[in-house]
Structures are given as structure tokens and as C-alpha cells.
């Protein structure tokens, strides 16, 4: 019998969080300097997050406790996309990554 946990590994997931950790300070700096390019960088971070969700969806359950997605994740991600030029979008995206890290950590234990 195939174990769902076997299809998700630390080695598979860590690069998504590493990429976020490298993007986040760059994006913050661009927001601080009110640069238009902050939105471009945010789209890269969003795409990385969506790829992470896709990878995790293979082992995700259907209940709130087993679903590998932060609570209200879809609505929050839509807010980020709608308000991409706002620094609050970065705050929210950062919170989503933090919550995903916790969910993944609980799953991989």
C-alpha cells in the first residue's frame, strides 16, 4: 500500500521555503522604497507559493485538520493578488508561508 507521507519529503519542500526566504527581503526592500518592481517580485513569490500548494495537494486531506493549506488560504491569496501593490499583501503572503511551514512540519513529523 502506498503511503501518502512517502510522496512528500523535506527535500522536496524545503526549496520552496528557501526561495521565499530569499525573495522576502528583496520584496520588503522594494516596498520600502516604493518601487513599482515590488509587484513583479510578489508575482514570483506567489507563483512559488502556488507551486508549493500544488506539491502539497498530493498528500492533502479534505478536512480543516488534514488539508495542507492555511485556513481561508484561497481567499487570502486572492486578497494578495488583488492588493499586490500594497505592503499588506506582503504581510499576508508572509503569514501564508509561515502557516504552510507549520502544516508541512506537522505532516513530516
XYZ file of N, CA and C in Angstrom:
327
model
N 0.842 -1.190 0.000
C 0.000 0.000 0.000
C 0.882 1.245 0.000
N 0.561 2.224 -0.837
C 1.332 3.455 -0.971
C 0.995 4.394 0.174
N 2.024 4.851 0.853
C 1.854 5.777 1.958
C 1.922 7.209 1.420
N 0.888 8.013 1.684
C 0.863 9.394 1.200
C 2.053 10.187 1.716
N 2.446 9.886 2.939
C 3.549 10.615 3.548
C 4.851 10.417 2.766
N 5.011 9.247 2.155
C 6.217 8.964 1.387
C 6.356 9.863 0.162
N 5.249 10.395 -0.343
C 5.311 11.207 -1.549
C 5.649 12.672 -1.259
N 5.736 13.029 0.014
C 6.113 14.387 0.395
C 7.313 14.293 1.319
N 8.396 14.920 0.905
C 9.619 14.840 1.704
C 10.156 16.238 1.985
N 10.990 16.293 2.989
C 11.651 17.547 3.341
C 12.455 18.068 2.147
N 13.124 17.169 1.451
C 13.948 17.557 0.309
C 13.115 18.179 -0.819
N 11.895 17.735 -0.940
C 11.000 18.258 -1.965
C 10.442 19.632 -1.583
N 10.189 19.837 -0.303
C 9.508 21.039 0.183
C 10.448 22.196 0.505
N 11.583 21.901 1.093
C 12.491 22.947 1.578
C 12.857 23.982 0.505
N 13.107 23.595 -0.747
C 13.460 24.612 -1.747
C 12.405 25.721 -1.916
N 11.140 25.402 -1.718
C 10.092 26.432 -1.828
C 10.224 27.458 -0.715
N 10.520 26.999 0.484
C 10.695 27.916 1.604
C 12.012 28.679 1.495
N 13.047 28.021 0.985
C 14.325 28.704 0.759
C 14.156 29.841 -0.246
N 13.417 29.569 -1.304
C 13.189 30.607 -2.316
C 12.432 31.781 -1.697
N 11.418 31.483 -0.890
C 10.660 32.542 -0.216
C 11.585 33.353 0.693
N 12.439 32.675 1.446
C 13.354 33.362 2.363
C 14.305 34.299 1.611
N 14.635 33.965 0.382
C 15.498 34.853 -0.400
C 14.703 35.977 -1.064
N 13.454 35.702 -1.427
C 12.622 36.726 -2.079
C 12.091 37.769 -1.095
N 11.714 37.328 0.092
C 11.017 38.205 1.033
C 11.781 39.502 1.356
N 13.082 39.449 1.692
C 13.786 40.704 1.983
C 13.869 41.629 0.767
N 14.019 41.042 -0.415
C 14.062 41.839 -1.647
C 12.728 42.567 -1.852
N 11.651 41.835 -1.663
C 10.326 42.430 -1.845
C 10.102 43.516 -0.801
N 10.450 43.226 0.449
C 10.281 44.211 1.517
C 11.051 45.488 1.203
N 12.271 45.330 0.732
C 13.095 46.479 0.384
C 12.450 47.297 -0.733
N 11.894 46.615 -1.713
C 11.256 47.314 -2.837
C 9.983 48.034 -2.392
N 9.226 47.422 -1.501
C 8.052 48.108 -0.943
C 8.489 49.335 -0.145
N 9.542 49.167 0.658
C 10.033 50.277 1.483
C 10.456 51.462 0.626
N 11.042 51.169 -0.540
C 11.476 52.229 -1.454
C 10.380 52.628 -2.448
N 9.194 52.035 -2.263
C 8.029 52.321 -3.111
C 8.329 52.128 -4.604
N 9.043 51.058 -4.894
C 9.390 50.732 -6.275
C 8.264 49.960 -6.940
N 8.013 50.279 -8.191
C 6.988 49.567 -8.955
C 7.337 48.090 -9.136
N 8.615 47.777 -9.123
C 9.036 46.393 -9.354
C 8.648 45.464 -8.208
N 8.171 46.006 -7.107
C 7.773 45.135 -5.992
C 6.668 44.177 -6.428
N 5.775 44.629 -7.291
C 4.690 43.761 -7.762
C 5.245 42.582 -8.570
N 6.238 42.830 -9.410
C 6.841 41.745 -10.198
C 7.436 40.691 -9.271
N 8.128 41.127 -8.253
C 8.737 40.207 -7.299
C 7.664 39.455 -6.516
N 6.584 40.140 -6.205
C 5.481 39.485 -5.498
C 4.883 38.373 -6.355
N 4.736 38.607 -7.646
C 4.182 37.574 -8.520
C 5.082 36.335 -8.543
N 6.394 36.544 -8.465
C 7.321 35.411 -8.400
C 7.091 34.636 -7.100
N 6.954 35.348 -5.996
C 6.715 34.714 -4.689
C 5.361 34.005 -4.656
N 4.367 34.594 -5.305
C 3.036 33.972 -5.369
C 3.106 32.681 -6.184
N 3.785 32.726 -7.313
C 3.925 31.522 -8.149
C 4.635 30.417 -7.369
N 5.654 30.772 -6.610
C 6.372 29.805 -5.779
C 5.423 29.202 -4.736
N 4.605 30.041 -4.119
C 3.642 29.575 -3.116
C 2.613 28.633 -3.753
N 2.126 29.003 -4.921
C 1.141 28.161 -5.604
C 1.742 26.812 -6.002
N 3.005 26.800 -6.394
C 3.678 25.529 -6.691
C 3.791 24.677 -5.426
N 4.100 25.321 -4.317
C 4.173 24.622 -3.029
C 2.822 23.998 -2.689
N 1.754 24.760 -2.877
C 0.407 24.229 -2.632
C 0.126 23.018 -3.516
N 0.542 23.094 -4.761
C 0.320 22.000 -5.712
C 1.044 20.734 -5.261
N 2.294 20.886 -4.864
C 3.071 19.738 -4.393
C 2.412 19.134 -3.153
N 1.969 19.991 -2.253
C 1.355 19.513 -1.003
C -0.038 18.936 -1.230
N -0.703 19.334 -2.286
C -2.076 18.867 -2.522
C -2.136 17.356 -2.753
N -1.015 16.782 -3.195
C -0.984 15.339 -3.448
C -1.171 14.524 -2.177
N -0.838 15.105 -1.036
C -0.964 14.380 0.237
C -2.014 15.009 1.143
N -2.663 16.026 0.648
C -3.611 16.789 1.448
C -4.906 16.029 1.684
N -5.436 16.208 2.862
C -6.742 15.649 3.184
C -7.837 16.626 2.817
N -9.046 16.300 3.204
C -10.170 17.165 2.844
C -10.742 17.934 4.035
N -10.282 17.625 5.232
C -10.805 18.333 6.402
C -9.872 19.484 6.765
N -10.364 20.378 7.587
C -9.560 21.520 8.003
C -8.267 21.066 8.684
N -8.331 19.976 9.424
C -7.155 19.480 10.135
C -6.140 18.811 9.212
N -6.594 18.195 8.144
C -5.687 17.434 7.279
C -5.349 18.143 5.966
N -6.038 19.203 5.655
C -5.784 19.918 4.412
C -4.462 20.678 4.522
N -3.622 20.501 3.533
C -2.308 21.147 3.527
C -2.413 22.544 2.918
N -3.195 23.367 3.573
C -3.386 24.744 3.149
C -3.813 25.549 4.369
N -3.307 26.767 4.506
C -3.722 27.591 5.635
C -5.229 27.870 5.616
N -5.774 28.119 6.793
C -7.187 28.436 6.927
C -7.530 29.656 6.059
N -8.585 29.558 5.296
C -9.011 30.614 4.368
C -7.913 30.979 3.357
N -7.110 29.997 3.019
C -5.974 30.239 2.134
C -6.336 30.807 0.779
N -7.396 30.286 0.175
C -7.781 30.770 -1.163
C -8.212 32.224 -1.122
N -9.005 32.582 -0.130
C -9.482 33.966 -0.007
C -8.316 34.911 0.283
N -7.425 34.472 1.124
C -6.276 35.302 1.475
C -5.341 35.480 0.289
N -5.148 34.417 -0.492
C -4.318 34.520 -1.681
C -4.952 35.462 -2.703
N -6.261 35.426 -2.817
C -6.946 36.342 -3.730
C -6.775 37.792 -3.273
N -6.846 38.031 -1.968
C -6.601 39.373 -1.424
C -5.215 39.855 -1.836
N -4.226 38.972 -1.696
C -2.851 39.326 -2.051
C -2.771 39.717 -3.524
N -3.394 38.941 -4.375
C -3.363 39.227 -5.812
C -4.093 40.533 -6.132
N -5.199 40.761 -5.451
C -5.983 41.980 -5.694
C -5.283 43.240 -5.191
N -4.508 43.098 -4.132
C -3.857 44.252 -3.475
C -2.335 44.182 -3.606
N -1.861 43.653 -4.701
C -0.440 43.352 -4.866
C 0.474 44.554 -4.645
N 0.023 45.754 -4.903
C 0.892 46.924 -4.721
C 0.907 47.418 -3.274
N 0.081 46.832 -2.433
C 0.026 47.232 -1.030
C 1.025 46.422 -0.200
N 1.710 47.076 0.738
C 2.587 46.325 1.645
C 1.833 45.275 2.460
N 0.537 45.460 2.628
C -0.261 44.472 3.361
C -0.335 43.140 2.612
N -0.169 43.184 1.301
C -0.131 41.945 0.517
C 1.089 41.125 0.924
N 2.211 41.792 1.128
C 3.421 41.090 1.557
C 3.241 40.517 2.964
N 2.625 41.266 3.848
C 2.364 40.785 5.207
C 1.520 39.516 5.148
N 0.493 39.532 4.331
C -0.407 38.385 4.229
C 0.296 37.182 3.583
N 1.083 37.433 2.548
C 1.807 36.341 1.901
C 2.823 35.728 2.872
N 3.471 36.567 3.631
C 4.407 36.084 4.633
C 3.691 35.198 5.654
N 2.497 35.593 6.055
C 1.708 34.790 7.005
C 1.320 33.445 6.391
N 0.960 33.424 5.113
C 0.603 32.170 4.450
C 1.802 31.218 4.414
N 2.969 31.742 4.076
C 4.163 30.897 4.060
C 4.449 30.347 5.457
N 4.316 31.185 6.460
C 4.583 30.759 7.842
C 3.626 29.638 8.258
N 2.343 29.799 7.919
C 1.353 28.775 8.255
C 1.587 27.483 7.477
N 1.984 27.615 6.210
C 2.280 26.417 5.419
C 3.476 25.675 5.998
N 4.472 26.420 6.445
C 5.653 25.794 7.045
C 5.239 24.956 8.256
N 4.339 25.486 9.068
C 3.843 24.750 10.237
C 3.064 23.505 9.832
N 2.203 23.641 8.836
C 1.413 22.496 8.373
C 2.312 21.388 7.836
N 3.284 21.782 7.028
C 4.202 20.811 6.449
C 5.025 20.147 7.551
N 5.482 20.918 8.503
C 6.289 20.366 9.602
C 5.494 19.331 10.393
N 4.234 19.620 10.657
C 3.388 18.661 11.384
C 3.204 17.393 10.566
N 3.072 17.551 9.274
C 2.856 16.396 8.399
C 4.101 15.513 8.331
N 5.263 16.134 8.262
C 6.502 15.388 8.068
C 7.047 14.766 9.350
N 6.494 15.127 10.494
C 6.979 14.565 11.763
C 6.675 13.088 11.841
